[in-house]
Coordinates of C-alpha atoms and ligand atoms in Angstrom, one line a residue:
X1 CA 48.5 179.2 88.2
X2 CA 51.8 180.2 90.0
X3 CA 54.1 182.6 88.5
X4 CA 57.5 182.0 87.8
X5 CA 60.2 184.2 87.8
X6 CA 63.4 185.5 89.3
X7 CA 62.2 188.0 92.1
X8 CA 64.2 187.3 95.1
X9 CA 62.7 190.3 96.9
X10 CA 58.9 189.1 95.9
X11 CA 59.6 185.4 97.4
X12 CA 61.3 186.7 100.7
X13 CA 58.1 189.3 101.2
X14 CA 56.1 186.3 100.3
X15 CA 57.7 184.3 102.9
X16 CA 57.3 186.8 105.3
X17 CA 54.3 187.3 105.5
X18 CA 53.1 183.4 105.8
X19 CA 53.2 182.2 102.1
X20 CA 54.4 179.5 100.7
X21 CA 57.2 179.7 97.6
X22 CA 58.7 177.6 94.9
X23 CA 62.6 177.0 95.5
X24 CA 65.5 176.5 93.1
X25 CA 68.0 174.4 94.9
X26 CA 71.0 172.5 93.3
X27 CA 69.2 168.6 94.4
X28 CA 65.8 169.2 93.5
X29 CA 63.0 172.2 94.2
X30 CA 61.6 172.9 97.7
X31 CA 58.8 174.2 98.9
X32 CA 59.6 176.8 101.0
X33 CA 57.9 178.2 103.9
X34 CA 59.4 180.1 107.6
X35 CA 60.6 177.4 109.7
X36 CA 59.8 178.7 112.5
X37 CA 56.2 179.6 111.8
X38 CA 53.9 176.5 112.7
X39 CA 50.6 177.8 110.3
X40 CA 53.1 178.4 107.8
X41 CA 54.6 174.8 107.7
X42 CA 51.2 173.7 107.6
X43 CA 50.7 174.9 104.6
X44 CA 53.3 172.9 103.2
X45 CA 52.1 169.4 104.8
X46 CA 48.9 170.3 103.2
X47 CA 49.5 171.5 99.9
X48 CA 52.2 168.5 99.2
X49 CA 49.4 166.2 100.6
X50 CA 52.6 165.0 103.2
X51 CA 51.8 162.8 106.3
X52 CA 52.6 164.6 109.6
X53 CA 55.0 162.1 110.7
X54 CA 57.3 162.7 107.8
X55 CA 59.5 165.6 109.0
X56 CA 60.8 168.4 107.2
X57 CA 64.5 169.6 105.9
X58 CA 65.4 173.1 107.4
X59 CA 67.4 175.6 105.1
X60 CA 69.8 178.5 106.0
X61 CA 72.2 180.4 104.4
X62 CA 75.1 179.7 106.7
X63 CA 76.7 177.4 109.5
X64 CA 76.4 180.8 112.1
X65 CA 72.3 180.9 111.6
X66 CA 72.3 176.9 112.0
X67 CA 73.8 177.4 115.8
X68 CA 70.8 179.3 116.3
X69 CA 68.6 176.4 115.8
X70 CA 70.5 173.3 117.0
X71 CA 72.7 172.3 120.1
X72 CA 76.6 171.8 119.9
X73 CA 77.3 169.6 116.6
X74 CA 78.9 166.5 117.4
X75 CA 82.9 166.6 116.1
X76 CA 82.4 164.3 113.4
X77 CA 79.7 165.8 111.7
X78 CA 81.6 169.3 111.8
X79 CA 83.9 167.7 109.9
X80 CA 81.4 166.6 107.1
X81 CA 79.6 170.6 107.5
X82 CA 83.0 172.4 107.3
X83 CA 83.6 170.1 104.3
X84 CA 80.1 169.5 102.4
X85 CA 78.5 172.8 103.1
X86 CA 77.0 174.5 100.9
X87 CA 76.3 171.8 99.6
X88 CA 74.2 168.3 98.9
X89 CA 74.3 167.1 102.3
X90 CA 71.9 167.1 105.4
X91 CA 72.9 166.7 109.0
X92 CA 70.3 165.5 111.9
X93 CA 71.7 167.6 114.4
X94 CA 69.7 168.1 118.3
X95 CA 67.1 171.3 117.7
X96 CA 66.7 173.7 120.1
X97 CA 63.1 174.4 121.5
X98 CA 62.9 177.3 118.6
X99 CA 62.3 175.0 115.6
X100 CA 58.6 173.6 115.8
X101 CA 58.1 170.5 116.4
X102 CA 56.2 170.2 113.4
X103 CA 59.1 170.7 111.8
X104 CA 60.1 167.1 113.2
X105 CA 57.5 165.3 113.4
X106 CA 58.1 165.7 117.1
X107 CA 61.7 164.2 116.9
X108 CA 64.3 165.9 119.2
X109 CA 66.9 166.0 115.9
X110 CA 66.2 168.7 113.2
X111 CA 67.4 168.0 109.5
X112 CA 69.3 170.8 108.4
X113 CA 71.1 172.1 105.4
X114 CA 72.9 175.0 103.3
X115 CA 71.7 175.0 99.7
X116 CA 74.7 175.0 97.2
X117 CA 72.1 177.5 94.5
X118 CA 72.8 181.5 93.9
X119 CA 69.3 182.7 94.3
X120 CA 68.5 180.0 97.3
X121 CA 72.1 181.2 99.0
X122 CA 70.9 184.9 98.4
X123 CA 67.4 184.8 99.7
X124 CA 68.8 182.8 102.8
X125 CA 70.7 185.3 103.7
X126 CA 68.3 188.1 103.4
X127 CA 65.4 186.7 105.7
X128 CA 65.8 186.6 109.4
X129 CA 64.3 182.7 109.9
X130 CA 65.4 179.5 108.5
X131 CA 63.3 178.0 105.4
X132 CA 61.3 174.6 105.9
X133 CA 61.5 172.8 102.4
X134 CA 60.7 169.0 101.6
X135 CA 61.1 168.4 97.5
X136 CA 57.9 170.3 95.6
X137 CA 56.3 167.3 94.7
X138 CA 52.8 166.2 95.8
X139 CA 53.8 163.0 98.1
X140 CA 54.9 160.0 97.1
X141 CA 55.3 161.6 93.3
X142 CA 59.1 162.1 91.3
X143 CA 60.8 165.0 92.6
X144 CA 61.0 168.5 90.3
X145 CA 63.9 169.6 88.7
X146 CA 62.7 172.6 87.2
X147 CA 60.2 175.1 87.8
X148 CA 57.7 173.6 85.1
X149 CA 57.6 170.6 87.2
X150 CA 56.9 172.5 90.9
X151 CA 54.1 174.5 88.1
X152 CA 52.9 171.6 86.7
X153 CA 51.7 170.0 90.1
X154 CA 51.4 172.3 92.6
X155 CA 50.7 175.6 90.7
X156 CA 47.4 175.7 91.2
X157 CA 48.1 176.0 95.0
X158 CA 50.9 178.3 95.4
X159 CA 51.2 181.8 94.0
X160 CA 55.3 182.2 93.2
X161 CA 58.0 179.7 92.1
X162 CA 61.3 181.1 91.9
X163 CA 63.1 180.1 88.6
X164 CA 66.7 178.9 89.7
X165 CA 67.1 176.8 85.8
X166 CA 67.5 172.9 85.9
X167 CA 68.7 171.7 89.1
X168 CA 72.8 170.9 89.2
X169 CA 72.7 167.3 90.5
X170 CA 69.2 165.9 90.4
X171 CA 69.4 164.0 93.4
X172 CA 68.4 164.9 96.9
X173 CA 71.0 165.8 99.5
X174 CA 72.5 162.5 101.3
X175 CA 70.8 162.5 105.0
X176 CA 73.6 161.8 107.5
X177 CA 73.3 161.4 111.4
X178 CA 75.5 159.9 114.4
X179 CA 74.7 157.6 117.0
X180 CA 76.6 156.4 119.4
X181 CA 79.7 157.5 117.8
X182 CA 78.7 155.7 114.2
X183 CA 78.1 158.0 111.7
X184 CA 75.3 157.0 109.3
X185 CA 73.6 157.6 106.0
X186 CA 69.9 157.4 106.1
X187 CA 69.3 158.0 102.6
X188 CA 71.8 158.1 99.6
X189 CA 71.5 161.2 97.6
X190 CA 74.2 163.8 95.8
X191 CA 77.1 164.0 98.0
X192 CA 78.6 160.4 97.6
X193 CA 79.3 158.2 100.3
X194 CA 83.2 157.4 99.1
X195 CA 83.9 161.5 99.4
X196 CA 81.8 161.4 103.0
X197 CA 84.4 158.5 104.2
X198 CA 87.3 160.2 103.1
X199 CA 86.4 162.9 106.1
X200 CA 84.9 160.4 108.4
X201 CA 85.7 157.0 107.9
X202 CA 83.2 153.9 107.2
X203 CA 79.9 155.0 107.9
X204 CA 76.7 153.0 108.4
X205 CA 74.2 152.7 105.1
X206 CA 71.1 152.0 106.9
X207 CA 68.9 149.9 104.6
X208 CA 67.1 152.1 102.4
X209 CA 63.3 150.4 101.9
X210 CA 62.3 150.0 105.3
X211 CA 58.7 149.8 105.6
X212 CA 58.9 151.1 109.2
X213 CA 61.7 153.5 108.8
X214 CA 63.7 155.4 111.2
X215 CA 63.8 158.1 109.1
X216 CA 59.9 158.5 108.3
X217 CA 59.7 160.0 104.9
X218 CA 62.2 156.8 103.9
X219 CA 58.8 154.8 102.9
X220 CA 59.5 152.0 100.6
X221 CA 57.2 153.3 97.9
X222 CA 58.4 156.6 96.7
X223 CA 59.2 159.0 93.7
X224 CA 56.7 156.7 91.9
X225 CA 55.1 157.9 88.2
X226 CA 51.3 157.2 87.5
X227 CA 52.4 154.9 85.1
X228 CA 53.1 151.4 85.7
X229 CA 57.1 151.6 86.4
X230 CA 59.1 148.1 85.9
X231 CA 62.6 148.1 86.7
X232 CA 64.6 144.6 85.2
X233 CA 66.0 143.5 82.0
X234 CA 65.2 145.9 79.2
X235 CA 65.3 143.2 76.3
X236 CA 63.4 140.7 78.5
X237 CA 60.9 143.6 80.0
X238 CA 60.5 145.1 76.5
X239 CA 60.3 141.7 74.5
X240 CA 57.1 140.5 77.2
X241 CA 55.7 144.0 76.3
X242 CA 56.1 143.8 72.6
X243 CA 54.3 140.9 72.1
X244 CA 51.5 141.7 73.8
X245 CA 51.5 144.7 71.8
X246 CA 51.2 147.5 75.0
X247 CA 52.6 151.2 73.7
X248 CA 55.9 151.2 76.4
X249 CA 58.8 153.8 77.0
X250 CA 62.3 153.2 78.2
X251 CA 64.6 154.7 80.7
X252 CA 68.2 153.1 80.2
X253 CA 71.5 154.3 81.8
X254 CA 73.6 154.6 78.4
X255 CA 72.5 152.4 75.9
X256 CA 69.6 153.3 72.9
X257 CA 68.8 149.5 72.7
X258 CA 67.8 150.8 69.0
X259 CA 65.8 147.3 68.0
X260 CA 63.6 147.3 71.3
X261 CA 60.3 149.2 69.5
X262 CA 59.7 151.5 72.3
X263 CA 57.5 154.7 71.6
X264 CA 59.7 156.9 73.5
X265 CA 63.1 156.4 75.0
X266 CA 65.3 158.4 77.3
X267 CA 68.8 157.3 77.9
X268 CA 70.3 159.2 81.1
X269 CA 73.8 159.1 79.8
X270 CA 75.3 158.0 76.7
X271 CA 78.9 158.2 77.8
X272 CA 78.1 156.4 81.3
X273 CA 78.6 159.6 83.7
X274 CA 76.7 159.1 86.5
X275 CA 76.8 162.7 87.8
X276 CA 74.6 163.8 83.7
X277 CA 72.3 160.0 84.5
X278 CA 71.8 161.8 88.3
X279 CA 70.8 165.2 86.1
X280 CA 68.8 163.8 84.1
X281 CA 67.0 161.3 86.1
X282 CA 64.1 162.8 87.3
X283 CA 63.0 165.0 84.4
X284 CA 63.3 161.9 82.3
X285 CA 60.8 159.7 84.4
X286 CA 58.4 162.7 84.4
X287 CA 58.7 162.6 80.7
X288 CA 57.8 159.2 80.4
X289 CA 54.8 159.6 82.6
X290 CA 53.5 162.4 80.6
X291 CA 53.7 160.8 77.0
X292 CA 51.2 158.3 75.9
X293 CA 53.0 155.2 76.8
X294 CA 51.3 152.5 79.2
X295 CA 53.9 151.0 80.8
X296 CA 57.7 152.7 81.9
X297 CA 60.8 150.3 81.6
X298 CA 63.6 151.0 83.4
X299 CA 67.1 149.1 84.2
X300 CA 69.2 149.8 87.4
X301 CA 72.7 151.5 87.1
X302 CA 75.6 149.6 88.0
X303 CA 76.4 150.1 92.0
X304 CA 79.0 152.5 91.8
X305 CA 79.3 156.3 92.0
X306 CA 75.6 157.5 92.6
X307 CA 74.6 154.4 90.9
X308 CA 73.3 153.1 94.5
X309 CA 72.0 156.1 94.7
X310 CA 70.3 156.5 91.9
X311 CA 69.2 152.7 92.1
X312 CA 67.0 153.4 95.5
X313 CA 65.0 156.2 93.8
X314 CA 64.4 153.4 90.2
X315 CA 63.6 150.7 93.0
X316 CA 61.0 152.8 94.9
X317 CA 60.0 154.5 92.0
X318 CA 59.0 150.3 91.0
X319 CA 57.6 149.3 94.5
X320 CA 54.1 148.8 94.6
Ligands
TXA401 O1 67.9 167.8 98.7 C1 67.0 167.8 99.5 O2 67.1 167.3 100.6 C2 65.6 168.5 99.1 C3 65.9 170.0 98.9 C4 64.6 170.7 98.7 O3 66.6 170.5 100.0 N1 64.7 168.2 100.1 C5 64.1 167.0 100.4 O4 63.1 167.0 101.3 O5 64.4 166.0 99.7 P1 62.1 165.8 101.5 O6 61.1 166.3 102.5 O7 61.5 165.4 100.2 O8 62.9 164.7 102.2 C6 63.4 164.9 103.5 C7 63.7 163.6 104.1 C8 62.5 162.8 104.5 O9 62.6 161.5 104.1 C9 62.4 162.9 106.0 O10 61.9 161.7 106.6 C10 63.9 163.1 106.4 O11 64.4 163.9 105.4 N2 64.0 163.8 107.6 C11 63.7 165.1 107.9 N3 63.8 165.4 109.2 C12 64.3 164.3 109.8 C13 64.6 164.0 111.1 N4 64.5 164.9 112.1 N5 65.0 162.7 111.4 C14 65.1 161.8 110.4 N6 64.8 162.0 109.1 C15 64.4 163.3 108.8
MG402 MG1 60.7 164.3 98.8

């Protein structure tokens, strides 16, 4: 199994020499490898199981190092760096020949972003490349938000996790590009679009279940559990369930629902703030996968705050 623990100087000497590393980040953990190291980021597309032609989030530790491996940054999205970074937020920006194009699944744009995490900032800034990381999930599964869950499924294939605690906002980093002068979301994530609009203006939510998407690791089923994941009603879901006498778990935004005879329940926030349901989102549908239950419940958030945000991750989660 991998170890886990809180050497900064380990991981980096890890990294360095080709390895592979657990990463604390305030979204969710990565899986760290040098960016600019092709046999290293192979590792990572085959230790997550990952398709090729999904491309990879590149982390630094500062706006300076990210001119090293992009072109000029478009106005708009400085704006959005100066204000967002570090922070929960990924710009496509135009790579420069440097970053493999592994990296991007042979795209000309390069996702990058600066961790808002101590130990993430601090061993950024002590390496001399950028780090590759997608989530530390094996594909298509529910994203970790603690170093159990990067141990639990992939520590049997790398050697260190760093331990950075539960991650601050449980939801991946918003992905934001530009196009011909519109600036767009391609996936909904922890910094929220109302904040992003306040710097830029309306921006373009590209629709976020495309079966052939633009931005490739945007497949329709995604963050899915083992179990059998229904997203609707709770009392209608749970009343079908009961009768037919299956063992079933819920996952409900604030409410107990006390008479629906679940087995276990997980309620992401009892006083209805979306940024604790965001927390506790994916440890809670990793729970419910674990525990003996046959069938997960869930109901969708209303579509405010991160609710939408939150909302895409229940609906793939559900998609067959
Ligand atoms: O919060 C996060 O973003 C976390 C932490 C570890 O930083 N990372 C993360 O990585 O969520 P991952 O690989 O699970 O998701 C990255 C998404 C994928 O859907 C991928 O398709 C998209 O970013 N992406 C990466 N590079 C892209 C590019 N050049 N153009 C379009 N989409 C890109
Ligand atoms: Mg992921």
């Amino acid at each position: 199994m991998a170890e886990i623990g809180k050497d900064i100087a380990k991981a980096k000497q890890l990294l360095e020499s080709g390895e592979l590393v657990g990463l604390p980040t305030e979204t969710v953990y990565g899986l760290s490898a040098n960016a600019l190291d092709t046999e290293a980021v192979v590792k990572i597309f085959e230790t997550k199981n990952r398709p090729s032609f999904d491309p990879l989030i590149v982390h630094t530790g500062s706006i300076e190092q990210i001119s090293e491996y992009t072109e000029s940054i478009d106005e708009e999205l400085q704006k959005l760096a100066d204000k967002f970074w570090p922070g929960p937020m990924t710009l496509l920006l135009r790579k420069k020949p440097i970053i493999p194009d592994l990296v991007t699944s042979g795209l000309d744009l390069v996702a990058v972003r600066i961790p808002d995490h101590p130990m993430a900032m601090e061993l950024l800034l002590s390496l001399d490349f950028p780090l590759a990381a997608p989530s530390a999930n094996p594909f298509g599964y529910i994203s970790p938000t603690q170093a159990r869950h990067v141990q639990d499924q992939l520590g049997d294939k790398i050697s260190y996790i760093l331990d950075g605690g539960n991650c601050e906002v449980g939801l991946e980093s918003t992905i934001i590009g530009i196009e011909q002068g519109q600036t767009i979301i391609y996936r909904l994530g922890g910094t929220e679009v109302s904040a992003i609009e306040q710097v830029v203006g309306k921006v373009l939510i590209l629709p976020q279940s495309s079966s052939n998407p633009k931005s490739p690791g945007m497949l329709k089923s995604h963050y899915s559990p083992l179990k059998p994941f229904l997203l609707g009603n709770l009392e209608e879901l749970a009343q079908k369930y009961a009768s037919s006498g299956v063992k079933f778990g819920i996952l409900s935004f604030d409410k107990e629902y006390p008479h629906l005879k679940a087995a276990e329940r997980i309620v992401l926030s009892k006083k209805r703030d979306f940024y604790e349901a965001a927390k506790n989102l994916f440890a809670g549908m990793r729970y419910l996968d674990q525990t003996d239950v046959s069938v997960i419940l869930a109901e969708e958030l209303p579509e405010e705050h991160f609710g939408k945000a939150i909302n895409d991750r229940l609906r793939r989660a559900a998609a067959e």
